[in-house]
Amino acid sequence: MKFAYILLLGLLLLVDILTFTEVASLVREPSDLKVAIGLGLFIVLVVTNFFVIRFSINKLRS
């Protein structure tokens, strides 16, 4: 059962890399709207990472 949470963390790393690449490309755009969308997506990424990592660590400890 703990393997599933380790796999979840590995998949999270892959999603982080792909999402951060998208955020970086949006922030470099000259449009203010695209920059705002990129920063909003970055905030969602950070919050999601916090909760998924916290959940996985709590499950791995038990």
PDB file of C-alpha atoms in Angstrom:
ATOM      1  CA  MET A   1       0.000   0.000   0.000  1.00  0.00           C
ATOM      2  CA  LYS A   2       2.870   2.385   0.670  1.00  0.00           C
ATOM      3  CA  PHE A   3       4.078   1.817  -2.882  1.00  0.00           C
ATOM      4  CA  ALA A   4       0.993   3.673  -4.151  1.00  0.00           C
ATOM      5  CA  TYR A   5       1.924   6.804  -2.209  1.00  0.00           C
ATOM      6  CA  ILE A   6       5.516   6.656  -3.412  1.00  0.00           C
ATOM      7  CA  LEU A   7       4.193   6.297  -6.962  1.00  0.00           C
ATOM      8  CA  LEU A   8       1.902   9.274  -6.328  1.00  0.00           C
ATOM      9  CA  LEU A   9       4.900  11.387  -5.319  1.00  0.00           C
ATOM     10  CA  GLY A  10       6.785  10.277  -8.445  1.00  0.00           C
ATOM     11  CA  LEU A  11       3.852  11.215 -10.664  1.00  0.00           C
ATOM     12  CA  LEU A  12       3.604  14.527  -8.854  1.00  0.00           C
ATOM     13  CA  LEU A  13       7.210  15.240  -9.766  1.00  0.00           C
ATOM     14  CA  LEU A  14       6.492  14.557 -13.439  1.00  0.00           C
ATOM     15  CA  VAL A  15       3.405  16.782 -13.383  1.00  0.00           C
ATOM     16  CA  ASP A  16       5.410  19.503 -11.621  1.00  0.00           C
ATOM     17  CA  ILE A  17       8.043  19.520 -14.339  1.00  0.00           C
ATOM     18  CA  LEU A  18       5.475  19.714 -17.132  1.00  0.00           C
ATOM     19  CA  THR A  19       3.359  22.341 -15.376  1.00  0.00           C
ATOM     20  CA  PHE A  20       6.337  24.499 -14.478  1.00  0.00           C
ATOM     21  CA  THR A  21       7.424  24.445 -18.117  1.00  0.00           C
ATOM     22  CA  GLU A  22       3.968  25.673 -19.117  1.00  0.00           C
ATOM     23  CA  VAL A  23       3.990  28.348 -16.398  1.00  0.00           C
ATOM     24  CA  ALA A  24       7.404  29.579 -17.523  1.00  0.00           C
ATOM     25  CA  SER A  25       6.259  29.872 -21.125  1.00  0.00           C
ATOM     26  CA  LEU A  26       3.126  31.790 -20.078  1.00  0.00           C
ATOM     27  CA  VAL A  27       5.072  34.218 -17.884  1.00  0.00           C
ATOM     28  CA  ARG A  28       7.426  35.058 -20.768  1.00  0.00           C
ATOM     29  CA  GLU A  29       4.538  36.115 -23.030  1.00  0.00           C
ATOM     30  CA  PRO A  30       4.061  39.846 -23.649  1.00  0.00           C
ATOM     31  CA  SER A  31       0.343  39.671 -22.789  1.00  0.00           C
ATOM     32  CA  ASP A  32      -0.628  40.700 -19.258  1.00  0.00           C
ATOM     33  CA  LEU A  33      -3.467  38.180 -19.255  1.00  0.00           C
ATOM     34  CA  LYS A  34      -1.137  35.284 -20.061  1.00  0.00           C
ATOM     35  CA  VAL A  35       1.251  36.372 -17.309  1.00  0.00           C
ATOM     36  CA  ALA A  36      -1.657  36.497 -14.839  1.00  0.00           C
ATOM     37  CA  ILE A  37      -2.823  33.036 -15.942  1.00  0.00           C
ATOM     38  CA  GLY A  38       0.719  31.721 -15.555  1.00  0.00           C
ATOM     39  CA  LEU A  39       1.048  33.127 -12.047  1.00  0.00           C
ATOM     40  CA  GLY A  40      -2.381  31.784 -11.112  1.00  0.00           C
ATOM     41  CA  LEU A  41      -1.408  28.351 -12.399  1.00  0.00           C
ATOM     42  CA  PHE A  42       1.816  28.561 -10.388  1.00  0.00           C
ATOM     43  CA  ILE A  43      -0.136  29.310  -7.205  1.00  0.00           C
ATOM     44  CA  VAL A  44      -2.440  26.350  -7.885  1.00  0.00           C
ATOM     45  CA  LEU A  45       0.644  24.184  -8.421  1.00  0.00           C
ATOM     46  CA  VAL A  46       2.172  25.218  -5.098  1.00  0.00           C
ATOM     47  CA  VAL A  47      -1.043  24.665  -3.134  1.00  0.00           C
ATOM     48  CA  THR A  48      -1.670  21.294  -4.782  1.00  0.00           C
ATOM     49  CA  ASN A  49       1.885  20.185  -4.072  1.00  0.00           C
ATOM     50  CA  PHE A  50       1.528  21.153  -0.424  1.00  0.00           C
ATOM     51  CA  PHE A  51      -1.601  19.087   0.113  1.00  0.00           C
ATOM     52  CA  VAL A  52      -0.533  16.045  -1.934  1.00  0.00           C
ATOM     53  CA  ILE A  53       2.891  15.859  -0.276  1.00  0.00           C
ATOM     54  CA  ARG A  54       1.383  16.368   3.182  1.00  0.00           C
ATOM     55  CA  PHE A  55      -1.215  13.643   2.524  1.00  0.00           C
ATOM     56  CA  SER A  56       1.391  11.208   1.192  1.00  0.00           C
ATOM     57  CA  ILE A  57       3.804  11.766   4.068  1.00  0.00           C
ATOM     58  CA  ASN A  58       1.022  11.230   6.604  1.00  0.00           C
ATOM     59  CA  LYS A  59       0.021   7.974   4.912  1.00  0.00           C
ATOM     60  CA  LEU A  60       3.613   6.779   4.658  1.00  0.00           C
ATOM     61  CA  ARG A  61       4.181   7.366   8.383  1.00  0.00           C
ATOM     62  CA  SER A  62       1.147   5.334   9.447  1.00  0.00           C
TER      63      SER A  62
END
